CSV table of C-alpha atoms and ligand atoms in Angstrom, one decimal:
chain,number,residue,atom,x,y,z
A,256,UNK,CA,-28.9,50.3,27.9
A,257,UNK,CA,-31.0,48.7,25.3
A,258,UNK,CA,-28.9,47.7,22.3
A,259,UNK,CA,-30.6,48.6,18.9
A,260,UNK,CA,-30.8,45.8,17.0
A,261,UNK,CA,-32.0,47.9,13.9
A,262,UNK,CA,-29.4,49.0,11.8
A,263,UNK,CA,-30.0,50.9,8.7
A,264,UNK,CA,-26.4,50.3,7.4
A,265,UNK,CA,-26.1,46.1,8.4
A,266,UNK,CA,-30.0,44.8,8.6
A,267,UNK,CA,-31.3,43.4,5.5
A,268,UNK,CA,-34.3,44.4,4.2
A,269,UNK,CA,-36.9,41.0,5.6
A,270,UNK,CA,-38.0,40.1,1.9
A,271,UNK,CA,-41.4,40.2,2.6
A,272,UNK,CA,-40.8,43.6,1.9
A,273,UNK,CA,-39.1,44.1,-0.9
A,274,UNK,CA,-41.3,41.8,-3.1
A,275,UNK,CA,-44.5,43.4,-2.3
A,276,UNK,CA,-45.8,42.4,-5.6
A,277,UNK,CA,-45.9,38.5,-6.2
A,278,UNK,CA,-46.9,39.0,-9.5
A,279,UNK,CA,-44.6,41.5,-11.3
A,280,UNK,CA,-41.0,39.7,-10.7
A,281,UNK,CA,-38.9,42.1,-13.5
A,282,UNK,CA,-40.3,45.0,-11.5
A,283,UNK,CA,-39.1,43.6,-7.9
A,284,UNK,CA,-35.7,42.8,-9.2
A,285,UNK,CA,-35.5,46.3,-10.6
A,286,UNK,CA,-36.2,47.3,-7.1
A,287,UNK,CA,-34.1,44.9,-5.3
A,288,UNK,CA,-31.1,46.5,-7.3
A,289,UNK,CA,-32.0,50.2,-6.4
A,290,UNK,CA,-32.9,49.5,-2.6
A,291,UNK,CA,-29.2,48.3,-2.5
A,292,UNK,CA,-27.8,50.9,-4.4
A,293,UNK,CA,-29.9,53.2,-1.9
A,294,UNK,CA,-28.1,51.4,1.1
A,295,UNK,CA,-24.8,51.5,-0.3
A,296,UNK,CA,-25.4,55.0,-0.5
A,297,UNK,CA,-25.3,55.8,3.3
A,298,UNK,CA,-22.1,56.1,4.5
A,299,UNK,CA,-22.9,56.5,8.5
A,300,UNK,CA,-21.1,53.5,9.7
A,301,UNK,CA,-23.2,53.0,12.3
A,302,UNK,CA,-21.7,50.7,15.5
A,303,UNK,CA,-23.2,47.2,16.7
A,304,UNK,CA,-23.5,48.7,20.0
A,305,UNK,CA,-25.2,51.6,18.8
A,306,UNK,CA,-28.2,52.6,21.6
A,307,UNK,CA,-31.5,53.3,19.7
A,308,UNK,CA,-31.3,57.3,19.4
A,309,UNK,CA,-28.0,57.4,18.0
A,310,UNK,CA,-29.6,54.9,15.9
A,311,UNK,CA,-32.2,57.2,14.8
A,312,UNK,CA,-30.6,60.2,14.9
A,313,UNK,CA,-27.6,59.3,12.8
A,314,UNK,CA,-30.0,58.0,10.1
A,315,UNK,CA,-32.1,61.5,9.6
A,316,UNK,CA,-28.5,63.1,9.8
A,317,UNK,CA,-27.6,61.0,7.1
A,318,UNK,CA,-30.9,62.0,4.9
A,319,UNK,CA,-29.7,65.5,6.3
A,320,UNK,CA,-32.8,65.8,8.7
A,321,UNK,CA,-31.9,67.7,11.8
A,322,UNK,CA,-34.5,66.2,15.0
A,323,UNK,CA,-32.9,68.4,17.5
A,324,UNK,CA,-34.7,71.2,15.9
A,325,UNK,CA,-37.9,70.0,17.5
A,326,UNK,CA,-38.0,71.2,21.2
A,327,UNK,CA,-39.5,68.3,22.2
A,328,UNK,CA,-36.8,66.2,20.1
A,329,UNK,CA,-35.6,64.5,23.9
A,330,UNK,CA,-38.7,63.6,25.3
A,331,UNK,CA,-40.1,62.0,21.8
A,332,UNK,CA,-36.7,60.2,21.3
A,333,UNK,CA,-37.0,58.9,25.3
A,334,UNK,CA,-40.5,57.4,24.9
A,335,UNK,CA,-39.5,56.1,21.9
A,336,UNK,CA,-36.7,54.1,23.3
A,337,UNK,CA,-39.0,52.9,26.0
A,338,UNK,CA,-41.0,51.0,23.7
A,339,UNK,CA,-38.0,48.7,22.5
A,340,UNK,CA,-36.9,48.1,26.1
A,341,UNK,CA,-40.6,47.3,27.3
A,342,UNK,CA,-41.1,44.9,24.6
A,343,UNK,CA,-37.0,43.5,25.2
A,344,UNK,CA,-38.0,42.4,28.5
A,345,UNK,CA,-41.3,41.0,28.3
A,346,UNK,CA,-40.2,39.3,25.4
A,347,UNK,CA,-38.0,37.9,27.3
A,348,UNK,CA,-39.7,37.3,30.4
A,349,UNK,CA,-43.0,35.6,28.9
A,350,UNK,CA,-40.7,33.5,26.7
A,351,UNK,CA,-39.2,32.0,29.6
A,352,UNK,CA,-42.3,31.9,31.9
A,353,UNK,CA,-44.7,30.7,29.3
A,354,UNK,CA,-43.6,29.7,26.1
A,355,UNK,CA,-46.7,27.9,24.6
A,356,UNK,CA,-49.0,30.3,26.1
A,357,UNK,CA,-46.8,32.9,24.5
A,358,UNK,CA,-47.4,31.5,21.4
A,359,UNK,CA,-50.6,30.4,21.0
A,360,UNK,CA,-51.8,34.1,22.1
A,361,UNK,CA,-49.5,35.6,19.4
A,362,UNK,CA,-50.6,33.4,16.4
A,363,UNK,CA,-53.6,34.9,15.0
A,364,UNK,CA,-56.8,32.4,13.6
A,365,UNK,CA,-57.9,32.9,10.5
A,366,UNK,CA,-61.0,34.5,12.2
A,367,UNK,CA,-59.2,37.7,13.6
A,368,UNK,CA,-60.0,40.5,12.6
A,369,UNK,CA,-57.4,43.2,10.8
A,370,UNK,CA,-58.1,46.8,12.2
A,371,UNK,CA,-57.0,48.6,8.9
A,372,UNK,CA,-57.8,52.4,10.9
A,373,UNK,CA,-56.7,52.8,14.0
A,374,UNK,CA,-54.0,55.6,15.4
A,375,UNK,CA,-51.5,55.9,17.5
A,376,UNK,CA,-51.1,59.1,20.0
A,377,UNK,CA,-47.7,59.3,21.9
A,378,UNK,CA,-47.3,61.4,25.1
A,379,UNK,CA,-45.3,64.0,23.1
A,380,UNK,CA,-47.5,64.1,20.4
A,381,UNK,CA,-50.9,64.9,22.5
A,382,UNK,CA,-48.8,68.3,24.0
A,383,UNK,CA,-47.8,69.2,20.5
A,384,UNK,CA,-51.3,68.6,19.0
A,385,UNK,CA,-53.9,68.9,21.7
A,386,UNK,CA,-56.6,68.9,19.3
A,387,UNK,CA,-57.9,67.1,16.7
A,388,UNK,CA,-60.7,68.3,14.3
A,389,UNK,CA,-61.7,70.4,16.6
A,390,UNK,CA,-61.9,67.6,19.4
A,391,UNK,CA,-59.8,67.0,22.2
A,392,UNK,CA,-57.0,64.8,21.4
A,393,UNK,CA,-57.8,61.4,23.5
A,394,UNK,CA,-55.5,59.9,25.6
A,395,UNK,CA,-53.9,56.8,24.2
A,396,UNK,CA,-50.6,54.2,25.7
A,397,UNK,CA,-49.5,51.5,24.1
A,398,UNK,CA,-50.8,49.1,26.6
A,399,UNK,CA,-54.1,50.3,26.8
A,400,UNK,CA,-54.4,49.8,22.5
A,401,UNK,CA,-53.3,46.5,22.3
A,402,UNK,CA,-55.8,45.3,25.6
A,403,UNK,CA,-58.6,47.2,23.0
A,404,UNK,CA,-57.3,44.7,20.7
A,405,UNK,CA,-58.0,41.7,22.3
A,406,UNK,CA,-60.8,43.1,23.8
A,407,UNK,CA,-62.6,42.9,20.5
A,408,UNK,CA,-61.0,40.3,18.9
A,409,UNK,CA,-58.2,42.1,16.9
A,410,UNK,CA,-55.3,40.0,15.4
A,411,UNK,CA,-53.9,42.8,13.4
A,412,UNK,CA,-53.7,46.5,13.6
A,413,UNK,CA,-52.3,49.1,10.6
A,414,UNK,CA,-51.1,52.0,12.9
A,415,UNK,CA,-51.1,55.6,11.2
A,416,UNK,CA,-50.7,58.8,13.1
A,417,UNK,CA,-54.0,60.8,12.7
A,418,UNK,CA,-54.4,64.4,11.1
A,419,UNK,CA,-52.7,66.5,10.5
A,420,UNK,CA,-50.1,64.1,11.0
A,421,UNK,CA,-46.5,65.9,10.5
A,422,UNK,CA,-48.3,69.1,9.6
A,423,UNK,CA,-48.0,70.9,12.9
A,424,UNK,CA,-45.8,73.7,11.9
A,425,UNK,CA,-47.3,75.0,8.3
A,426,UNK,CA,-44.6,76.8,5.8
A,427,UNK,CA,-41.7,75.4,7.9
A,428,UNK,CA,-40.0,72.8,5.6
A,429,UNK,CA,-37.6,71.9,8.2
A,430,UNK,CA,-39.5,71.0,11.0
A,431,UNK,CA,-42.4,69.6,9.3
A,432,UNK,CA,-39.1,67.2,7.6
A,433,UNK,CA,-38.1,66.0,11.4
A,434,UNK,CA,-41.2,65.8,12.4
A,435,UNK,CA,-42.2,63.2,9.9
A,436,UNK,CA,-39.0,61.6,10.4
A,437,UNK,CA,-39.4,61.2,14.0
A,438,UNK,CA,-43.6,60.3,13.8
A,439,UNK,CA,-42.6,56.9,11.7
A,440,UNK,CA,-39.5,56.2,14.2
A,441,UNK,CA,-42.2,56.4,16.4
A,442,UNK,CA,-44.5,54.1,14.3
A,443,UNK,CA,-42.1,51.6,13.3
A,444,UNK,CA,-40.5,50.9,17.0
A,445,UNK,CA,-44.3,49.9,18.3
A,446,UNK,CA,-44.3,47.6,15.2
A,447,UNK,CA,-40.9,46.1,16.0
A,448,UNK,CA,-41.6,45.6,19.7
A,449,UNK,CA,-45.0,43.6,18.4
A,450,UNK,CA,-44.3,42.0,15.3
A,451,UNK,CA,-47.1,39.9,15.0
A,452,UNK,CA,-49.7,42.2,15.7
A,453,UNK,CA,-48.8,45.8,14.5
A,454,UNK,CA,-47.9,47.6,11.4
A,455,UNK,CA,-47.9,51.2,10.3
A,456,UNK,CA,-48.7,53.7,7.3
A,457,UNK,CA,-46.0,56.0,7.3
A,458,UNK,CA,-45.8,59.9,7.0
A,459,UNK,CA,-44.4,62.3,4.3
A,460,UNK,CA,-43.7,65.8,4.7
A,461,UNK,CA,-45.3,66.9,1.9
A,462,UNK,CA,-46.5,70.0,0.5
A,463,UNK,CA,-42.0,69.2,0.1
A,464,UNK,CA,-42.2,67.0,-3.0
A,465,UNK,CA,-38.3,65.7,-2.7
A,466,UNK,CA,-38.3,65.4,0.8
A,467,UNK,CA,-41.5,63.5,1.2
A,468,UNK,CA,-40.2,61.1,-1.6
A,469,UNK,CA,-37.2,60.2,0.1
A,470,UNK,CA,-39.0,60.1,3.4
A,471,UNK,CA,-41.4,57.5,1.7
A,472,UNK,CA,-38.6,55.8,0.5
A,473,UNK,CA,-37.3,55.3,4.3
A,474,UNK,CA,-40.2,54.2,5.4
A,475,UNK,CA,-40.7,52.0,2.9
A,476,UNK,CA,-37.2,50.0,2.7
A,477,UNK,CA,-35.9,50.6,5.9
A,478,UNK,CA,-38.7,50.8,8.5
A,479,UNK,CA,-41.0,48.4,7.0
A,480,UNK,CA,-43.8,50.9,6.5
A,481,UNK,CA,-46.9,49.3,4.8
A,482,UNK,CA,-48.6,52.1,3.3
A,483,UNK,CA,-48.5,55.2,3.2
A,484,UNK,CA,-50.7,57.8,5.1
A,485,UNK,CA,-51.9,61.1,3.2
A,486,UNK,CA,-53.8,63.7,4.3
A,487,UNK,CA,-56.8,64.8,2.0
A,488,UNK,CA,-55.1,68.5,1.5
A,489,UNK,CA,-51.3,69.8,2.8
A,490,UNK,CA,-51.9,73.6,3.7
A,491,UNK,CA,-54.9,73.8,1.5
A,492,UNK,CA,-53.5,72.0,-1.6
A,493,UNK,CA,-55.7,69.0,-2.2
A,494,UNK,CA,-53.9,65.7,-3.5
A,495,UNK,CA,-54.7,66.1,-7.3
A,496,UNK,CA,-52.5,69.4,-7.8
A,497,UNK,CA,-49.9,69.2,-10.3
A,498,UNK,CA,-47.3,70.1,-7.3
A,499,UNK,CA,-47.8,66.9,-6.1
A,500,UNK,CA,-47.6,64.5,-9.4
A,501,UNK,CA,-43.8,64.3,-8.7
A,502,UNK,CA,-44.8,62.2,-5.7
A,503,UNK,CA,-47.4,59.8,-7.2
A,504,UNK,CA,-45.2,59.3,-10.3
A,505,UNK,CA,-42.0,58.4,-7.4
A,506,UNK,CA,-44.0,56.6,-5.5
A,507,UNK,CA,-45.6,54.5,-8.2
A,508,UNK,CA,-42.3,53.8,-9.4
A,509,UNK,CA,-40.7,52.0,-6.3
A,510,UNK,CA,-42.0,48.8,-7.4
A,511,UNK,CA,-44.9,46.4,-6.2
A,512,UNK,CA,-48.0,47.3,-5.4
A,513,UNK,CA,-48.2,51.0,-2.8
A,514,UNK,CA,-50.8,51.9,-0.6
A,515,UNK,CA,-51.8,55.2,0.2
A,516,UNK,CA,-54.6,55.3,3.0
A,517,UNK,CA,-56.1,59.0,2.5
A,518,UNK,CA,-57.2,60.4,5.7
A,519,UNK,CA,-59.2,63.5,6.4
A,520,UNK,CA,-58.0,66.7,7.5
A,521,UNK,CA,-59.0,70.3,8.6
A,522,UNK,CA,-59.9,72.3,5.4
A,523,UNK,CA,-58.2,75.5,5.1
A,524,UNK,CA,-58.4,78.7,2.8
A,525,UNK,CA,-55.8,81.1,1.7
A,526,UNK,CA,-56.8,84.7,3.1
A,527,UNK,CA,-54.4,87.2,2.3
A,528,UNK,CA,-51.8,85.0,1.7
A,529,UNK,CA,-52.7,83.6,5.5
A,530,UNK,CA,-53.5,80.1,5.9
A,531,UNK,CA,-57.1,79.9,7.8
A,532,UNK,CA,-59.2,76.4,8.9
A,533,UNK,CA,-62.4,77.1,7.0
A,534,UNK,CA,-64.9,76.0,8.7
A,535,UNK,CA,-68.3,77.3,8.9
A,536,UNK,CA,-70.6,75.5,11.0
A,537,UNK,CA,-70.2,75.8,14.9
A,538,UNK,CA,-69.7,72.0,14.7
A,539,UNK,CA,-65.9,70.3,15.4
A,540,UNK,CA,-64.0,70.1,12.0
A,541,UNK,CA,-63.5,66.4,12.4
A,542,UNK,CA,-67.5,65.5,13.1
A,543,UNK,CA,-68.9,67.0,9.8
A,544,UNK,CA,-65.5,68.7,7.5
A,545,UNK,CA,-63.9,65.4,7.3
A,546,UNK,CA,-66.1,63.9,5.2
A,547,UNK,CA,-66.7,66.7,2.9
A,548,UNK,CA,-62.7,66.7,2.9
A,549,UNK,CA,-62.6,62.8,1.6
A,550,UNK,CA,-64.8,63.9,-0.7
A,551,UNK,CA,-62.8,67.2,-2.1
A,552,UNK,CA,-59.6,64.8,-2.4
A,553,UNK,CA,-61.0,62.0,-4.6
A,554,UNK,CA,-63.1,64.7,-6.5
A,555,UNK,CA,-59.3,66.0,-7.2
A,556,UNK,CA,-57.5,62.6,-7.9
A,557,UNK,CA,-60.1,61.5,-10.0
A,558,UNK,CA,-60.3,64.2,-11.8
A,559,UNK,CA,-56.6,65.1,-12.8
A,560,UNK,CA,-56.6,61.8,-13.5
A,561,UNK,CA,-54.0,60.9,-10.7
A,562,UNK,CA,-56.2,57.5,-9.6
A,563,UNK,CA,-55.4,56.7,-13.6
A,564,UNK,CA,-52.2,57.1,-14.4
A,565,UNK,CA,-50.3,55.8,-11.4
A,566,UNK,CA,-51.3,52.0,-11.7
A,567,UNK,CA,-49.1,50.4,-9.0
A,568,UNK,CA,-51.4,52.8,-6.2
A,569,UNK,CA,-53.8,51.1,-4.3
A,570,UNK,CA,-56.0,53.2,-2.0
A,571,UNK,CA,-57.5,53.0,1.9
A,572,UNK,CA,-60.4,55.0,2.1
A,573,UNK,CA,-61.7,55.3,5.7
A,574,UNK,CA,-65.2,55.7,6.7
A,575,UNK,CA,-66.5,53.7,3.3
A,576,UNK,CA,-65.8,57.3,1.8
A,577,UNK,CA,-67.1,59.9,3.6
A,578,UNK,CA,-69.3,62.0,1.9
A,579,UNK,CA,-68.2,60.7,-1.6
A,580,UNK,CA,-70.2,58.1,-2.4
A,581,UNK,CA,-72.9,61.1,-2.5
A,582,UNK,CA,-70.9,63.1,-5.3
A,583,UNK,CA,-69.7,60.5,-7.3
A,584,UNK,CA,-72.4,61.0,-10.1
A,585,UNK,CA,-72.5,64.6,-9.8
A,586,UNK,CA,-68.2,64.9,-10.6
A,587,UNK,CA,-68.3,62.1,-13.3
A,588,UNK,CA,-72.1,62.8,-14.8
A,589,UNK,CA,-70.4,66.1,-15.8
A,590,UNK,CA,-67.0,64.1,-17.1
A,591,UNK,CA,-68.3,61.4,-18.9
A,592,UNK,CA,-65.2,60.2,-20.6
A,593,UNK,CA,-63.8,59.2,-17.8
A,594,UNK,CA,-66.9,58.4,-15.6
A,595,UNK,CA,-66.5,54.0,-16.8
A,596,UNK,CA,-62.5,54.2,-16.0
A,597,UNK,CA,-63.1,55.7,-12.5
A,598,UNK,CA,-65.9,53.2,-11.5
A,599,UNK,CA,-63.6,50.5,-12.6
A,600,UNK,CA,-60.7,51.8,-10.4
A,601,UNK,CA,-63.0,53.0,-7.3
A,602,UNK,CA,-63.8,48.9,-7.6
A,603,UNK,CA,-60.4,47.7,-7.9
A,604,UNK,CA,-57.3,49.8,-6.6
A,605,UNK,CA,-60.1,51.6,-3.7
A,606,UNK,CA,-60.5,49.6,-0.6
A,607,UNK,CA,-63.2,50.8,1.6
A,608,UNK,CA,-63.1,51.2,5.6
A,609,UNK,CA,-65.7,51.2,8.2
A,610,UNK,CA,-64.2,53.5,10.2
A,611,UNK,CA,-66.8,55.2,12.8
A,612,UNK,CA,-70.9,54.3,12.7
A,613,UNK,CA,-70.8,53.7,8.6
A,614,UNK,CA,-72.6,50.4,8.6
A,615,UNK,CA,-76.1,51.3,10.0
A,616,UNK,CA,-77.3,53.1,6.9
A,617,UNK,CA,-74.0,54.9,5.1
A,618,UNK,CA,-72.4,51.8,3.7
A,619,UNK,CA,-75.5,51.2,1.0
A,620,UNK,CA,-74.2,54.4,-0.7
A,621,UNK,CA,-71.3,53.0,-1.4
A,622,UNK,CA,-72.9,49.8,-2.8
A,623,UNK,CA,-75.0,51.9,-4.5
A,624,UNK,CA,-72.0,52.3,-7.7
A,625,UNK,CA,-71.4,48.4,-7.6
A,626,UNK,CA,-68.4,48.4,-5.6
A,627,UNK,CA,-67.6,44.9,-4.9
A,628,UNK,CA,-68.0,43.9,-1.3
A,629,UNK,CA,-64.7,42.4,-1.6
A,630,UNK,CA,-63.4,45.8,-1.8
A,631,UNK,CA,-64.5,46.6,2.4
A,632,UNK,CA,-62.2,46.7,4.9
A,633,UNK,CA,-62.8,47.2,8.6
A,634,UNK,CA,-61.5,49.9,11.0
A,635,UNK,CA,-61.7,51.1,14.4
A,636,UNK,CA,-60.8,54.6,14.5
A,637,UNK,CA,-59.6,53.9,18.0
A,638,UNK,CA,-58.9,55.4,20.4
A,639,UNK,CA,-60.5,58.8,17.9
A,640,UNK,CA,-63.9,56.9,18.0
A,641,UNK,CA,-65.2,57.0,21.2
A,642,UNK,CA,-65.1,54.1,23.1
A,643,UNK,CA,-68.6,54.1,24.0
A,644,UNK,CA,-69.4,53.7,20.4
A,645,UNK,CA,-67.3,50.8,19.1
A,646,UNK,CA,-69.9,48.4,20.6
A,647,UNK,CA,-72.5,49.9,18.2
A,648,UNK,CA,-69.9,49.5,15.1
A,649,UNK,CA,-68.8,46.5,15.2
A,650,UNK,CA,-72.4,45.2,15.5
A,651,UNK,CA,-73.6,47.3,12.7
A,652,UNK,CA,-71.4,45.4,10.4
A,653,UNK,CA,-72.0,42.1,12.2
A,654,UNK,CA,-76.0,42.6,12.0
A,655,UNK,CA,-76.3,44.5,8.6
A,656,UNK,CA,-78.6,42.3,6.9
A,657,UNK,CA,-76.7,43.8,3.3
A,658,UNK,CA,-74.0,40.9,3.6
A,659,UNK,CA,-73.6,36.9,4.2
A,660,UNK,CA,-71.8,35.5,6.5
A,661,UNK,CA,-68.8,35.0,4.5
A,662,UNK,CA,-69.1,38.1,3.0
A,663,UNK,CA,-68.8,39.9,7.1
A,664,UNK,CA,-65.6,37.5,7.6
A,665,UNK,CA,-63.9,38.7,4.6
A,666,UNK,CA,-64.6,42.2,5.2
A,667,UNK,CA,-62.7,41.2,9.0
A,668,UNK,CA,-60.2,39.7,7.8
A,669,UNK,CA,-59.6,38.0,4.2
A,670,UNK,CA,-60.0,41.1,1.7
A,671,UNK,CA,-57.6,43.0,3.8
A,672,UNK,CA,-55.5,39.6,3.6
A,673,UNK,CA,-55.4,40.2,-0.1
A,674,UNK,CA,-54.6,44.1,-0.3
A,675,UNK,CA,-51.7,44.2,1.8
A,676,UNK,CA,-50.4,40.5,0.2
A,677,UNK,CA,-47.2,39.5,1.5
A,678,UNK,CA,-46.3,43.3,3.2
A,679,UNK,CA,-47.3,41.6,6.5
A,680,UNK,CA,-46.1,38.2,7.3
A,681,UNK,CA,-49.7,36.7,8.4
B,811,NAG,C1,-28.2,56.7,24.1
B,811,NAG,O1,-27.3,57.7,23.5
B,811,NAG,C2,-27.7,59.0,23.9
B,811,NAG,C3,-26.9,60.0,23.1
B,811,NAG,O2,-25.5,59.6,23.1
B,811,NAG,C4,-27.7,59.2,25.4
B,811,NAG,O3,-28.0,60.5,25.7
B,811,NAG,C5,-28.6,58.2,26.0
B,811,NAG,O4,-28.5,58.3,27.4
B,811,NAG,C6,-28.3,56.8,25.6
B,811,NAG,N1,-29.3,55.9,26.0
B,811,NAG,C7,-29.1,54.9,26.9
B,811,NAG,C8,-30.3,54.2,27.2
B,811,NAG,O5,-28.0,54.6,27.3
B,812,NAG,C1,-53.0,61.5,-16.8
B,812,NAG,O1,-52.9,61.2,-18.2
B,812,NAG,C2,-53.8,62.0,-19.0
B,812,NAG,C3,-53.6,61.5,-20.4
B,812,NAG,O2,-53.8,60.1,-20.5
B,812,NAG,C4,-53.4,63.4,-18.9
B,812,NAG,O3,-54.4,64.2,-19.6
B,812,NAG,C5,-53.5,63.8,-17.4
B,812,NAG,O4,-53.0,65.2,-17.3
B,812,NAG,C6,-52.6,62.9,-16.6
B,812,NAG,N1,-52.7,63.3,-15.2
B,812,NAG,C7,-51.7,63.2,-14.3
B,812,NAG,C8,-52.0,63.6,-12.9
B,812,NAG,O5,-50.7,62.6,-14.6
């Protein structure tokens, strides 16, 4: 049996994650104080010799989440606790065969690039969502992601579950609850079994304000989540709606800088009260919708205002924006108190990725409004992108004739350096 080494109730928090802000101290002590009051809280005495699914399951019971409602809940929890007893014995193993080798192959150069899109499709979670966008759902392992890694020169990837993420079963709070839950167990045991390489954006249950909070909250202090991974709408209610302000304002409050990475979902419209995927072209959701669904979303943050009033929120906006960059003049043109303010923040808390084939024409949109090129980040949308075009992507960045050299390396590497700070131990 593989003995958990991950104990909510007796780990301490690494503290590279509790100061995720160097440069507001008073705020990170605040937050020190309440992550302890949070742990003190839980009263699950949980056993040294606890096996990794009592583990998990004893923490949801103790945020009252209930896995064993998902039918699946055995399977998911099984491949879960494969991943820490693969990565226990080759851990092992290559430490004693081969430590230098070990070692020089796990410390990155400053040259490597950081994959800031990239996702993450467990066995269980291909049967429960067998499309995506309208596209098959690709196969994916572990094993196969990180040899993709080193493949194409990848030090660093930021796992995230893809859409629709936790929201498989629509108007059912309590399953959509475990099934976040049990998505960022997911997340965070890769990350654990591969420290130096992975990290993840976590999930939230929303359109359910309190339970997403305290979900984030998880995540955040007790799985070592980076980010956090939105979806542009939760059953048709995009991320600017009032329902959803209790979030950003929780969220913004937990101290240091946060991260939300906004991806694109299915669009849907209310008929008759009925949820139904509006989509009207006979085109997959995900090859054409998606980008039109980036665009809806920061229409509605910027809008309501959201991007302004939450400060401490930084922003992951894959495929440098979708169709966004396009509608930018049209939404502010029309706004123009607030058109200066929301250029200032689309260059400052918005960080830009090149998911997909952006950099052969779509990324000089984008430019277009100034954004600093300090501001790109690059992604892979593996294994989502097909393989056959990743070649072409990577050398649409690497030959696009609108950056330097430097300029290319940052967007690989450095500027995602800076957004995610001390979060990930370099
Ligand atoms: C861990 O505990 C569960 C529940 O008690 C049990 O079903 C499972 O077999 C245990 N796993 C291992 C690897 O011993
Ligand atoms: C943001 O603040 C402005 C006032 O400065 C207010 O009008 C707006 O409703 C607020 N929006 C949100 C989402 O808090």
């Amino acid at each position: 049996m593989y003995k958990s080494t991950f104990f909510r109730s007796s780990t301490p928090i690494p503290h590279h994650r509790l100061s995720s802000s160097p440069f507001d101290m008073k705020t990170s002590a605040l937050f020190t104080l309440f992550a302890s009051l949070a742990l003190t809280s839980f009263t699950t005495v949980i056993a040294q010799d606890s096996n990794v699914t009592e583990t998990i399951v004893a923490n949801a019971e103790a945020d009252s989440i209930d896995l064993t409602i998902l039918s699946f809940y055995n399977s998911a929890l099984t491949e879960i606790e494969t991943v820490y007893e693969e990565a226990d014995i080759s851990t092992v193993e290559t430490t004693k065969r081969s430590v230098g080798r070990f070692i020089r192959r796990q410390t990155p150069t400053p040259n490597d690039i950081v994959d800031v899109h990239t996702h993450v499709v467990p066995s269980w979670y291909k049967l429960l969502v067998p499309t995506t966008g309208g596209n098959p759902t690709p196969d994916w392992t572990l094993a196969g992601h990180l040899s993709f890694m080193e493949q194409q020169g990848i030090a660093r990837a930021i796992l995230a579950f893809s859409a629709p993420g936790a929201n498989v079963y629509q108007g059912n709070k309590p399953l959509t609850v475990s099934l976040a839950r049990l998505i960022n167990e997911q997340s965070a045991a890769y990350c654990r079994a591969n420290p130096t390489k992975l990290d993840f954006y976590a999930v939230v249950p929303l359109p359910y304000t309190t339970e997403a909070i305290r979900e984030a909250r998880y995540a955040v202090n007790v799985l070592g989540a980076v980010g956090i991974v939105l979806t542009s709408n939760y059953e048709g209610t995009y991320l600017g709606n009032v329902a959803f302000k209790p979030f950003f304002e929780a969220v913004n409050s937990f101290g240091g800088r946060q991260i939300f990475y906004i991806h694109p979902s299915a669009p849907y419209v209310k008929v008759n009260n009925k949820l139904v995927e509006a989509n009207p072209t006979p085109y997959p959701t995900g090859n054409i919708e998606f980008f039109f669904e980036t665009s809806r979303t920061l229409m509605d943050l910027t809008l309501t205002q959201t991007i302004h009033n939450f400060t401490n929120i930084h922003y992951v906006i894959p495929h440098v924006g979708g169709a966004f960059p396009a509608t930018i003049d049209r939404i502010l043109k029309s706004t123009p108190a607030i058109y200066d303010s929301s250029l200032n923040i689309y260059s400052t808390r918005f960080w830009w990725d090149s998911a997909g084939p952006t950099y052969f024409h779509q990324v000089a949109g984008l430019l277009g409004f100034g954004i600093p090129k300090s501001q790109l980040l690059y992604g892979t949308d593996y294994p989502y992108a097909p393989a056959f075009t990743q070649a072409g992507s990577l050398n649409a960045v690497k030959n696009s004739a609108l950056f330097t050299a430097v300029e290319k390396t940052a967007i690989f590497r450095s500027n995602a350096v800076t957004l995610f700070g001390n979060k990930i131990k370099w």
